[in-house]
Amino acid sequence: DIKYKLPKIDLVAVPDFGFSAMENWGLIFFRESAMLVPEDKERRSSAEHTEHVAEILAHELAHQWFGNLVTMKWWSDLWLKEGFANYMSYLALDNVEPTWRTRENFAVYELQHAMLKDADTTSHPISFEVSTPSDIRRIFDPISYSKGASLVRMMNSFLGEETFKNAVRSYLKRFEYANAVQNDLWQIMSEFGHKYGVLPPQLDVKNIMDTWTIKAGYPILSVVRNGSDLIITQQRYILPQARATDKSRWYIPITLITESSPAHSETPSYWMTDQDEQIVIPDVVHPDEWVCLNVNRTGYYRVKYDYDSLTQLSRHFEQLPEINRAQLIDDALNLARAEYVTYDIALTFLIRMGHSYTDILPWAAASKGIGYLTNMLIREPAFDSFKTVMRHIVLPAFQHLGFDEKDNETHVQLLHRATVVYLACTFGYDRCTNRAQFLFREWIRVPAINNIKPNLKNTVYCVAIREGGVHEWRFAYKQYLETTSASEKEVLLNALGCTRDPSLLSKYLNMTLYMESGIRKQDGARAFSAVAGNSVGFEIAFDFLQSNIEQISKYFGDGFSILSKMVSAVTTYMNKEHHLNQFERFIAKARKLNLKQIESSVKLSTEHVKNNIFWRSRSYYQLQGFLEKLVSDMNLN
């Protein structure tokens, strides 16, 4: 209905560009790897990179309407352009490539990303007063992008597709070539919600959505059965350190399905207001049936079930919609991390996931939670038990899928195998690591022929360099210099940080500070993060950052946010008091240099370290006990 207003649009790939892209009206700039996908079969990109490029293209094109045609009045409402552009990119891709299942993927990637960043006291309201340049820098974050998109998606869900689309069209028409604030959007959404009869007369979108946009965080709904009734309470999900005094409440759309009524509907059956600490839903589920809240995970909240409900959900796991299976696993891992439940619940659902080895979304949803546990445990005695349990979970999927790709596999199947292979190799399954090393050796033997499939390159390159030595590292670096594929360069940059050789890691970090190395400034943070994300390399990376912070700041400047990304990356494994003390000394040094551009990253990273320390002091030992019991009871080895 609302056509693009300019006569043409140009897309330009820029060789050394600090951002993924920039949506200038009619002239969009991209980093090369965010725009270019090799056409020839031998150099093609992975399914993940191809989808990433498509999403960025769709996101920037959406900005021609959300951001350029209609612009937010002030930075406080940045989410009006970034949240909408993010969400619309998923809808666009789902329309162009429905086999990619991008609508379903949203709940795994975008929503989970938002929730992780919205989980502690460093979060901020999606709409808040912006008065300084540092405030502006701060709001270009997952809260504006991913949470913004998640809230737009939630509105789409509770208003319905037709109402939402017509309201958005009206919003764009009323404010074209003008500025809008979120209240303008609320007014139009309410008008259409009432016009189409999908919003009860007593409800107003402003009353609902203000509870989500002008406060930080999100709720947990706790579900307790009482016969056939459900008693539901709400509280803020927040990592344990700051929980005691928070009394936030939200206006929550509640959807549910049961064993006898499994039909999916995203239209809210019930509403919980921001005045309700508790509601009772009467006569909704038979005592012997399962019940599952937040259908298709369209609501921006987590769900904590009582023991009886969890038992039913675990027993009938395969009957649930795939998105809700993914939700159960992600919620269980994160509720355990924040001490709302114990880790035996999360482990139970992970084991159930292991039996459902063709389920794509649950495996993708589990990856971040598994990654956090890996980071926290890898330098601890409990890691051996964790590896053993994870191998037990991953093995059936790996054996079913195999390492090597099959002909005519779909986009999502390729992504799924990549996830499973990564996990199998990460937890040291010999058939996986041996195959990866063999393929890399074959490439070294005949450099002109690389038979490693694009979807497996991240894992194969990293495993081969991790298990290899100087020869493998130098070969990979040579390939980095010679390839003209931007996506291949990024994969190799990541892999070069996988070595366990401290001298190579130090050398690699120093190479980021001079152009003659071939590492562009735009990629400095990627190379640094690869080392910092290596359990052997993170202390080397931190030492490099402390020793060279002034030079790093001068070399990279303020434009690419490289230094902020380095500060964030270096805290990945920090979970002890001496780590915090070291980090605080580093902060003091940075402040003496007046590096104001990293203040936001410093605050986020400090809180991250404190949360890790808190987790290790309490949850680690509980998890260790559960893991050791599992290994013993299941006779795992």
XYZ file of C-alpha atoms in Angstrom:
637
model
C 0.000 0.000 0.000
C 2.768 2.453 0.895
C 5.311 2.377 -1.880
C 8.966 3.300 -1.621
C 9.113 7.055 -2.157
C 12.381 7.530 -4.056
C 13.038 6.675 -7.727
C 15.857 4.243 -6.872
C 17.888 2.742 -4.066
C 21.600 1.880 -4.105
C 23.286 -0.737 -1.935
C 27.017 -0.174 -1.422
C 29.516 -2.602 0.135
C 32.257 -0.697 1.988
C 35.611 -2.466 2.577
C 36.298 -1.233 6.127
C 33.003 -0.277 7.757
C 32.451 -0.098 11.497
C 28.819 -1.177 11.496
C 26.925 -3.964 9.787
C 25.017 -1.405 7.734
C 23.629 2.132 7.662
C 20.183 2.873 6.247
C 20.766 6.235 4.516
C 17.635 7.010 2.511
C 18.208 5.697 -0.982
C 21.880 4.858 -0.364
C 22.471 2.017 2.090
C 26.042 1.258 3.170
C 27.027 -2.261 4.230
C 30.064 -3.981 5.599
C 31.140 -6.398 2.844
C 30.321 -9.497 4.888
C 26.856 -8.101 5.631
C 25.962 -7.740 1.967
C 27.984 -10.099 -0.207
C 27.352 -13.822 -0.613
C 29.619 -15.623 -3.126
C 27.696 -17.036 -6.064
C 30.011 -19.838 -7.129
C 29.476 -23.183 -5.434
C 33.062 -23.656 -4.275
C 33.142 -20.394 -2.318
C 29.557 -20.192 -1.156
C 28.619 -19.030 2.323
C 27.047 -21.071 5.081
C 23.290 -21.160 5.543
C 23.786 -19.091 8.694
C 25.721 -16.370 6.881
C 23.315 -16.353 3.937
C 20.390 -15.856 6.311
C 22.331 -13.211 8.228
C 22.908 -11.221 5.030
C 19.260 -11.552 4.038
C 18.130 -10.348 7.471
C 20.414 -7.313 7.367
C 19.252 -6.430 3.856
C 15.625 -6.747 4.928
C 16.290 -4.745 8.107
C 17.899 -1.854 6.238
C 15.203 -1.850 3.564
C 12.544 -1.761 6.292
C 14.237 1.383 7.598
C 13.237 3.163 4.405
C 9.774 3.226 5.993
C 10.531 2.844 9.712
C 13.128 5.505 10.383
C 13.307 7.384 7.097
C 9.701 7.874 5.982
C 8.571 8.089 9.618
C 11.228 9.145 12.102
C 11.099 9.074 15.882
C 10.873 12.544 17.400
C 13.869 12.004 19.679
C 16.387 9.307 20.564
C 14.218 8.262 23.511
C 12.015 6.372 21.049
C 14.792 4.822 18.978
C 12.977 1.501 19.293
C 10.201 2.814 17.024
C 12.580 2.456 14.110
C 14.935 -0.286 15.262
C 12.338 -2.556 16.837
C 10.029 -2.288 13.839
C 12.828 -2.739 11.290
C 14.052 -5.785 13.177
C 10.629 -7.404 13.346
C 9.738 -6.532 9.756
C 12.935 -8.178 8.537
C 11.686 -11.491 9.952
C 8.269 -11.074 8.329
C 9.865 -10.165 5.002
C 12.159 -13.192 4.985
C 9.322 -15.468 6.006
C 7.394 -14.206 3.003
C 10.312 -14.556 0.574
C 11.782 -17.812 1.951
C 9.120 -19.601 4.030
C 11.257 -22.754 4.215
C 13.723 -20.845 6.408
C 11.095 -20.657 9.181
C 12.243 -17.198 10.228
C 9.002 -16.408 12.059
C 9.593 -19.378 14.333
C 13.287 -18.580 14.633
C 12.417 -15.173 16.074
C 11.407 -16.741 19.380
C 14.741 -18.530 19.625
C 17.201 -15.910 18.459
C 15.751 -12.421 18.813
C 13.564 -12.903 21.874
C 16.169 -14.936 23.766
C 18.822 -12.337 22.982
C 16.613 -9.595 24.376
C 15.811 -11.526 27.542
C 19.460 -12.241 28.309
C 20.299 -8.540 28.074
C 17.186 -7.528 30.023
C 17.865 -9.746 33.021
C 19.752 -7.596 35.517
C 20.053 -4.084 36.914
C 22.124 -2.813 33.977
C 19.122 -3.010 31.672
C 17.135 0.105 30.859
C 13.574 0.904 29.814
C 13.043 0.616 26.100
C 11.881 4.234 26.114
C 13.775 6.520 28.473
C 15.079 10.057 28.723
C 18.095 10.613 26.481
C 20.091 13.720 27.317
C 23.771 13.019 26.593
C 25.859 11.520 23.780
C 26.659 8.550 26.020
C 22.911 7.945 26.425
C 22.608 7.813 22.642
C 25.439 5.286 22.394
C 23.866 3.240 25.148
C 20.481 2.796 23.489
C 21.908 1.219 20.338
C 21.723 -2.136 22.069
C 19.657 -5.334 22.181
C 17.003 -3.604 24.285
C 16.125 -1.186 21.469
C 16.597 -3.754 18.706
C 15.646 -7.184 20.034
C 13.312 -6.252 22.874
C 11.748 -3.594 20.659
C 11.091 -6.218 17.989
C 9.773 -8.665 20.599
C 7.245 -6.127 21.862
C 6.117 -5.306 18.315
C 5.651 -9.044 17.770
C 3.651 -9.324 20.999
C 1.361 -6.507 19.818
C 0.938 -8.247 16.481
C -0.077 -11.356 18.391
C -2.651 -9.879 20.753
C -4.169 -7.573 18.118
C -4.146 -10.151 15.345
C -2.507 -10.008 11.923
C -5.179 -8.017 10.084
C -5.651 -5.404 12.802
C -1.919 -4.986 13.280
C -1.192 -4.548 9.572
C -3.937 -1.988 9.089
C -2.836 -0.060 12.162
C 0.778 0.007 10.952
C -0.339 1.243 7.525
C -2.291 4.035 9.201
C 0.705 4.932 11.382
C 2.979 5.229 8.344
C 0.451 7.286 6.382
C -0.342 9.686 9.217
C 3.288 10.380 10.057
C 5.032 10.145 6.690
C 7.742 12.796 6.329
C 7.161 13.585 10.009
C 8.141 12.558 13.511
C 6.336 10.262 15.921
C 6.513 9.245 19.570
C 5.354 5.973 21.032
C 2.072 7.498 22.249
C 1.179 8.169 18.602
C 1.617 4.477 17.872
C -0.402 3.453 20.941
C -3.298 5.689 19.912
C -3.504 4.196 16.421
C -3.148 0.624 17.686
C -5.988 1.227 20.168
C -8.206 2.751 17.472
C -7.844 -0.270 15.236
C -7.989 -2.765 18.088
C -11.376 -1.409 19.125
C -12.547 -0.943 15.531
C -11.917 -4.596 14.691
C -13.194 -5.826 18.053
C -9.989 -7.626 19.009
C -9.233 -5.385 21.984
C -11.777 -5.431 24.823
C -13.397 -1.987 25.311
C -11.897 -1.568 28.776
C -8.354 -2.113 27.449
C -6.146 0.516 25.875
C -2.856 -0.230 24.111
C -1.130 2.599 25.963
C -2.088 1.139 29.343
C -0.839 -2.264 28.234
C 2.343 -1.300 26.435
C 3.581 1.449 28.745
C 4.145 -1.252 31.342
C 6.582 -2.855 28.894
C 8.342 0.216 27.510
C 8.833 2.606 30.419
C 10.306 0.086 32.840
C 13.192 -2.326 32.467
C 12.947 -6.084 32.628
C 10.176 -8.594 32.090
C 8.019 -10.940 34.182
C 7.930 -14.564 35.162
C 4.492 -16.085 35.408
C 4.435 -18.728 38.146
C 1.790 -21.388 37.512
C 0.338 -23.517 40.311
C -2.436 -26.067 39.827
C -5.354 -26.231 42.200
C -7.523 -29.040 40.904
C -8.695 -27.865 37.486
C -7.856 -24.220 38.256
C -4.612 -22.391 37.595
C -3.259 -19.870 40.081
C -0.926 -17.458 38.303
C 1.344 -14.902 39.930
C 3.785 -12.480 38.361
C 7.142 -11.107 39.435
C 10.133 -9.652 37.660
C 12.737 -12.046 36.303
C 16.056 -10.738 37.516
C 19.366 -12.322 38.381
C 19.544 -12.983 42.133
C 21.666 -10.107 43.426
C 18.993 -7.418 42.937
C 15.809 -9.388 43.401
C 14.634 -8.548 46.899
C 13.241 -5.058 46.420
C 11.833 -5.213 42.894
C 8.024 -5.047 42.771
C 7.514 -4.420 39.036
C 4.245 -5.527 37.431
C 3.151 -5.783 33.797
C -0.033 -5.936 31.734
C 0.319 -9.483 30.398
C -1.538 -11.245 27.569
C -1.958 -14.892 28.565
C -2.428 -17.670 26.048
C -2.480 -21.362 26.834
C -3.060 -24.803 25.402
C -3.857 -28.061 27.157
C -3.692 -31.727 26.307
C -7.410 -31.812 25.468
C -7.388 -28.370 23.777
C -4.100 -28.255 21.861
C -5.328 -25.946 19.083
C -2.965 -22.994 18.729
C -4.259 -19.470 19.142
C -2.149 -16.426 19.843
C -5.192 -14.354 20.792
C -5.070 -13.825 24.560
C -7.531 -15.922 26.493
C -6.833 -13.947 29.656
C -5.185 -10.712 30.743
C -3.196 -10.081 33.885
C -3.049 -6.384 34.729
C -0.191 -4.453 36.261
C -2.307 -4.260 39.417
C -2.598 -8.043 39.669
C -0.074 -9.923 41.706
C -2.204 -13.050 41.324
C -5.125 -14.255 39.217
C -7.066 -17.514 39.166
C -8.105 -19.099 35.880
C -10.947 -21.451 36.787
C -11.724 -24.873 35.392
C -9.201 -24.764 32.555
C -7.263 -28.034 32.760
C -7.960 -31.582 33.880
C -5.672 -32.572 36.774
C -4.106 -35.378 34.704
C -3.399 -33.230 31.634
C -0.512 -31.010 30.664
C -0.971 -27.271 30.301
C 1.405 -24.932 28.482
C 1.341 -21.132 28.657
C 2.552 -18.546 26.136
C 1.562 -20.206 22.871
C 4.343 -19.901 20.276
C 6.163 -17.772 22.830
C 4.660 -14.552 21.521
C 4.552 -13.030 25.009
C 7.712 -11.418 26.351
C 7.847 -13.392 29.586
C 9.069 -16.631 31.118
C 6.893 -19.310 32.712
C 7.675 -21.208 35.910
C 5.515 -24.293 36.496
C 4.810 -26.210 39.671
C 6.051 -29.779 40.085
C 2.892 -31.487 38.792
C 2.817 -29.342 35.662
C 6.515 -29.923 34.985
C 6.036 -33.660 35.346
C 3.234 -33.638 32.780
C 5.178 -31.411 30.382
C 8.256 -33.595 30.612
C 6.245 -36.778 30.121
C 4.466 -35.395 27.036
C 7.303 -33.230 25.747
C 6.944 -34.354 22.118
C 3.239 -33.382 22.027
C 3.984 -29.697 22.550
C 4.454 -27.228 19.685
C 8.120 -27.079 18.730
C 8.444 -23.417 19.721
C 7.087 -24.210 23.167
C 9.487 -27.126 23.545
C 12.240 -24.623 22.822
C 10.709 -22.227 25.340
C 10.611 -24.869 28.083
C 14.314 -25.592 27.656
C 15.375 -21.956 27.497
C 13.180 -21.016 30.452
C 14.431 -23.953 32.525
C 18.088 -23.062 31.916
C 17.571 -19.391 32.717
C 15.244 -19.936 35.672
C 17.897 -22.235 37.131
C 20.620 -19.670 36.442
C 18.622 -17.103 38.416
C 17.738 -19.563 41.220
C 13.992 -19.685 40.572
C 14.253 -23.450 40.011
C 16.980 -26.038 40.524
C 19.220 -27.363 37.773
C 17.747 -30.868 37.827
C 14.734 -29.425 35.969
C 16.923 -27.927 33.248
C 18.901 -31.165 32.921
C 15.678 -33.176 32.660
C 14.488 -31.110 29.707
C 17.911 -31.216 28.057
C 17.821 -35.010 28.243
C 14.323 -34.993 26.723
C 15.663 -32.754 23.965
C 18.388 -35.312 23.301
C 15.739 -37.873 22.389
C 14.113 -35.417 19.947
C 17.150 -35.140 17.739
C 15.346 -33.796 14.670
C 13.844 -30.854 16.583
C 15.583 -27.780 15.251
C 14.245 -25.038 17.526
C 14.836 -26.703 20.929
C 18.473 -27.408 20.049
C 18.991 -23.846 18.885
C 17.258 -22.533 22.013
C 19.455 -24.630 24.289
C 22.723 -23.466 22.741
C 23.091 -20.172 24.621
C 22.259 -21.696 27.993
C 24.647 -24.579 27.367
C 27.259 -22.042 26.296
C 26.934 -20.127 29.561
C 27.344 -23.301 31.610
C 30.349 -24.299 29.515
C 31.991 -20.929 30.174
C 31.338 -21.171 33.901
C 32.442 -24.804 34.254
C 35.314 -25.235 31.817
C 37.952 -24.297 34.397
C 36.239 -26.154 37.240
C 36.265 -29.791 38.485
C 32.594 -30.227 37.499
C 33.394 -29.812 33.812
C 34.259 -33.497 33.356
C 30.809 -34.544 34.578
C 29.180 -31.821 32.477
C 31.029 -33.010 29.365
C 29.963 -36.581 30.045
C 26.300 -35.635 30.422
C 26.377 -33.382 27.361
C 27.968 -36.108 25.230
C 25.148 -38.409 26.319
C 22.584 -35.788 25.249
C 24.239 -34.898 21.945
C 25.325 -38.371 20.809
C 21.932 -39.642 19.485
C 21.467 -36.502 17.382
C 25.023 -36.668 16.051
C 24.670 -40.345 15.166
C 21.332 -39.717 13.462
C 22.429 -36.665 11.477
C 26.046 -37.617 10.866
C 28.931 -35.219 10.381
C 28.716 -34.923 6.612
C 25.940 -33.132 4.778
C 23.534 -35.050 2.570
C 22.227 -34.031 -0.826
C 19.148 -31.828 -1.016
C 19.011 -30.959 2.672
C 16.937 -27.925 3.555
C 18.273 -24.661 4.894
C 17.080 -25.425 8.426
C 18.483 -28.965 8.335
C 21.889 -27.564 7.433
C 21.669 -25.138 10.348
C 20.598 -27.926 12.694
C 23.489 -30.181 11.748
C 25.902 -27.286 12.266
C 24.555 -26.848 15.819
C 24.773 -30.552 16.651
C 28.257 -30.959 15.151
C 29.472 -27.917 17.070
C 28.180 -29.358 20.353
C 29.578 -32.823 19.639
C 33.037 -31.414 18.927
C 32.872 -28.945 21.821
C 32.285 -31.773 24.274
C 35.070 -33.875 22.833
C 33.252 -36.617 20.952
C 36.121 -38.343 19.127
C 34.261 -39.126 15.914
C 33.521 -35.431 15.557
C 36.935 -34.010 16.413
C 38.788 -36.645 14.375
C 36.661 -35.962 11.305
C 37.203 -32.218 11.661
C 40.976 -32.624 11.892
C 41.047 -35.005 8.922
C 39.173 -32.556 6.683
C 41.479 -29.700 7.654
C 44.587 -31.814 7.014
C 43.229 -32.667 3.568
C 42.852 -28.965 2.861
C 46.430 -28.324 3.974
C 47.590 -31.162 1.711
C 45.858 -29.643 -1.334
C 45.263 -25.940 -0.569
C 43.537 -25.317 -3.890
C 40.720 -27.708 -2.934
C 38.722 -27.017 0.217
C 36.142 -29.771 0.666
C 34.974 -28.496 4.044
C 31.297 -27.625 3.759
C 30.512 -23.965 4.488
C 28.072 -24.861 7.273
C 30.762 -26.796 9.139
C 33.704 -24.453 8.629
C 33.320 -22.624 11.939
C 33.606 -25.881 13.861
C 36.153 -27.641 11.631
C 38.569 -24.717 11.468
C 38.377 -24.094 15.208
C 38.823 -27.747 16.194
C 41.757 -28.217 13.815
C 43.552 -25.112 15.064
C 42.742 -25.898 18.700
C 44.097 -29.436 18.420
C 46.903 -28.515 16.035
C 49.960 -26.332 16.325
C 51.900 -23.601 14.573
C 51.602 -25.273 11.165
C 47.795 -25.293 11.203
C 47.650 -21.740 12.528
C 49.985 -20.359 9.879
C 48.081 -22.156 7.144
C 44.793 -20.621 8.324
C 46.351 -17.166 8.502
C 47.704 -17.552 4.963
C 44.229 -18.527 3.768
C 42.827 -15.469 5.530
C 45.195 -13.202 3.611
C 44.487 -14.859 0.274
C 40.722 -15.292 0.267
C 38.549 -12.608 -1.284
C 35.393 -13.860 0.427
C 34.375 -11.544 3.268
C 32.453 -14.289 5.065
C 35.394 -16.713 4.780
C 37.672 -14.073 6.275
C 35.375 -13.797 9.298
C 35.318 -17.568 9.826
C 39.115 -17.693 9.678
C 39.470 -14.740 12.054
C 37.312 -16.596 14.572
C 39.285 -19.805 14.120
C 42.700 -18.189 14.581
C 41.664 -17.423 18.157
C 41.018 -21.111 18.907
C 44.663 -22.136 19.309
C 45.876 -23.219 22.737
C 49.375 -21.906 22.084
C 49.847 -18.798 24.288
C 52.556 -17.360 22.042
C 50.295 -17.570 18.985
C 47.434 -15.984 20.894
C 49.659 -13.090 21.973
C 50.974 -12.709 18.451
C 47.441 -12.674 17.055
C 46.322 -9.957 19.456
C 49.290 -7.766 18.591
C 48.537 -8.203 14.888
C 45.229 -6.390 15.387
C 47.147 -3.158 16.033
C 48.857 -2.771 12.690
C 47.316 -2.674 9.231
C 50.212 -4.580 7.655
C 48.852 -7.743 9.286
C 45.918 -7.643 6.885
C 43.410 -7.422 9.737
C 41.131 -4.473 9.107
C 40.160 -2.127 11.890
C 36.530 -3.210 11.553
C 37.633 -6.745 12.488
C 39.742 -5.869 15.514
C 36.988 -6.700 17.974
C 36.264 -9.999 16.211
C 39.876 -11.150 16.485
C 40.120 -10.000 20.100
C 36.834 -11.695 21.015
C 38.025 -14.944 19.452
C 40.977 -14.976 21.849
C 38.947 -13.741 24.826
C 36.363 -16.457 24.138
C 39.066 -19.123 24.378
C 39.411 -20.551 27.903
C 43.187 -20.583 27.426
C 43.273 -17.136 25.882
C 40.979 -14.979 27.984
C 43.650 -14.043 30.536
C 46.083 -13.313 27.697
C 43.440 -11.092 26.103
C 42.803 -9.267 29.374
C 46.519 -8.682 29.893
C 46.788 -7.369 26.326
C 43.863 -5.011 26.901
C 45.274 -3.676 30.171
C 48.782 -3.228 28.822
C 47.784 -1.608 25.537
C 44.577 0.236 26.299
C 45.941 3.647 25.348
C 47.344 2.378 22.052
C 44.136 0.438 21.320
C 42.052 3.544 21.953
C 44.192 5.693 19.664
C 44.394 3.093 16.898
C 40.706 2.227 16.683
C 39.269 5.568 17.752
C 35.694 5.940 18.924
C 33.799 5.270 15.713
C 33.654 1.470 15.648
C 33.016 0.877 19.391
C 35.896 -1.609 19.203
C 37.166 -0.861 22.696
C 33.700 -1.297 24.205
C 33.349 -4.669 22.482
C 36.744 -5.736 23.820
C 35.782 -4.769 27.364
C 32.621 -6.822 27.069
C 34.365 -9.850 25.547
C 37.082 -10.098 28.157
C 34.691 -10.900 31.025
C 33.306 -14.121 29.486
C 35.027 -16.475 31.945
C 35.392 -14.151 34.930
C 33.636 -15.704 37.931
C 35.942 -15.243 40.916
C 36.616 -12.356 43.292
C 40.164 -11.871 42.043
C 38.773 -11.436 38.520
C 36.556 -8.621 39.774
C 39.463 -6.979 41.584
C 41.581 -7.123 38.426
C 38.745 -5.760 36.330
C 38.140 -2.870 38.721
C 41.835 -1.934 38.568
C 41.564 -1.943 34.792
C 38.493 0.319 34.995
C 40.399 2.782 37.180
C 43.186 2.890 34.604
C 40.703 3.448 31.768
C 39.031 6.293 33.642
C 42.350 8.026 34.167
C 42.669 8.033 30.380
C 39.206 9.645 30.182
C 37.806 6.886 27.969
C 34.195 7.913 28.425
C 33.043 5.943 25.387
C 33.415 2.660 27.284
C 31.456 3.652 30.410
C 28.322 1.799 29.362
C 30.298 -1.332 28.503
C 32.187 -1.078 31.804
C 28.945 -0.946 33.760
C 27.448 -3.908 31.902
C 30.626 -5.951 32.186
C 31.091 -5.268 35.895
C 27.565 -6.464 36.579
C 28.208 -9.526 34.414
C 31.272 -10.462 36.472
C 29.387 -9.949 39.744
C 26.552 -12.144 38.508
C 29.038 -14.831 37.493
C 30.680 -14.711 40.924
C 27.296 -14.969 42.592
C 26.377 -17.930 40.371
C 29.618 -19.735 41.141
C 29.261 -19.196 44.889
C 25.789 -20.765 44.974
C 24.584 -22.554 41.848
C 27.868 -24.215 40.903
C 27.852 -26.698 43.767
C 24.188 -27.543 43.299
C 24.777 -28.213 39.598
C 27.918 -30.213 40.320
C 25.907 -32.489 42.605
C 23.184 -33.049 40.008
C 25.751 -33.788 37.297
C 27.682 -36.285 39.397
C 24.454 -38.038 40.384
C 23.374 -38.263 36.745
C 26.718 -39.730 35.714
C 26.477 -42.304 38.492
C 22.771 -43.168 38.140
C 22.910 -43.468 34.348
C 26.289 -45.210 34.369
C 27.720 -42.691 31.910
C 31.347 -42.616 30.886
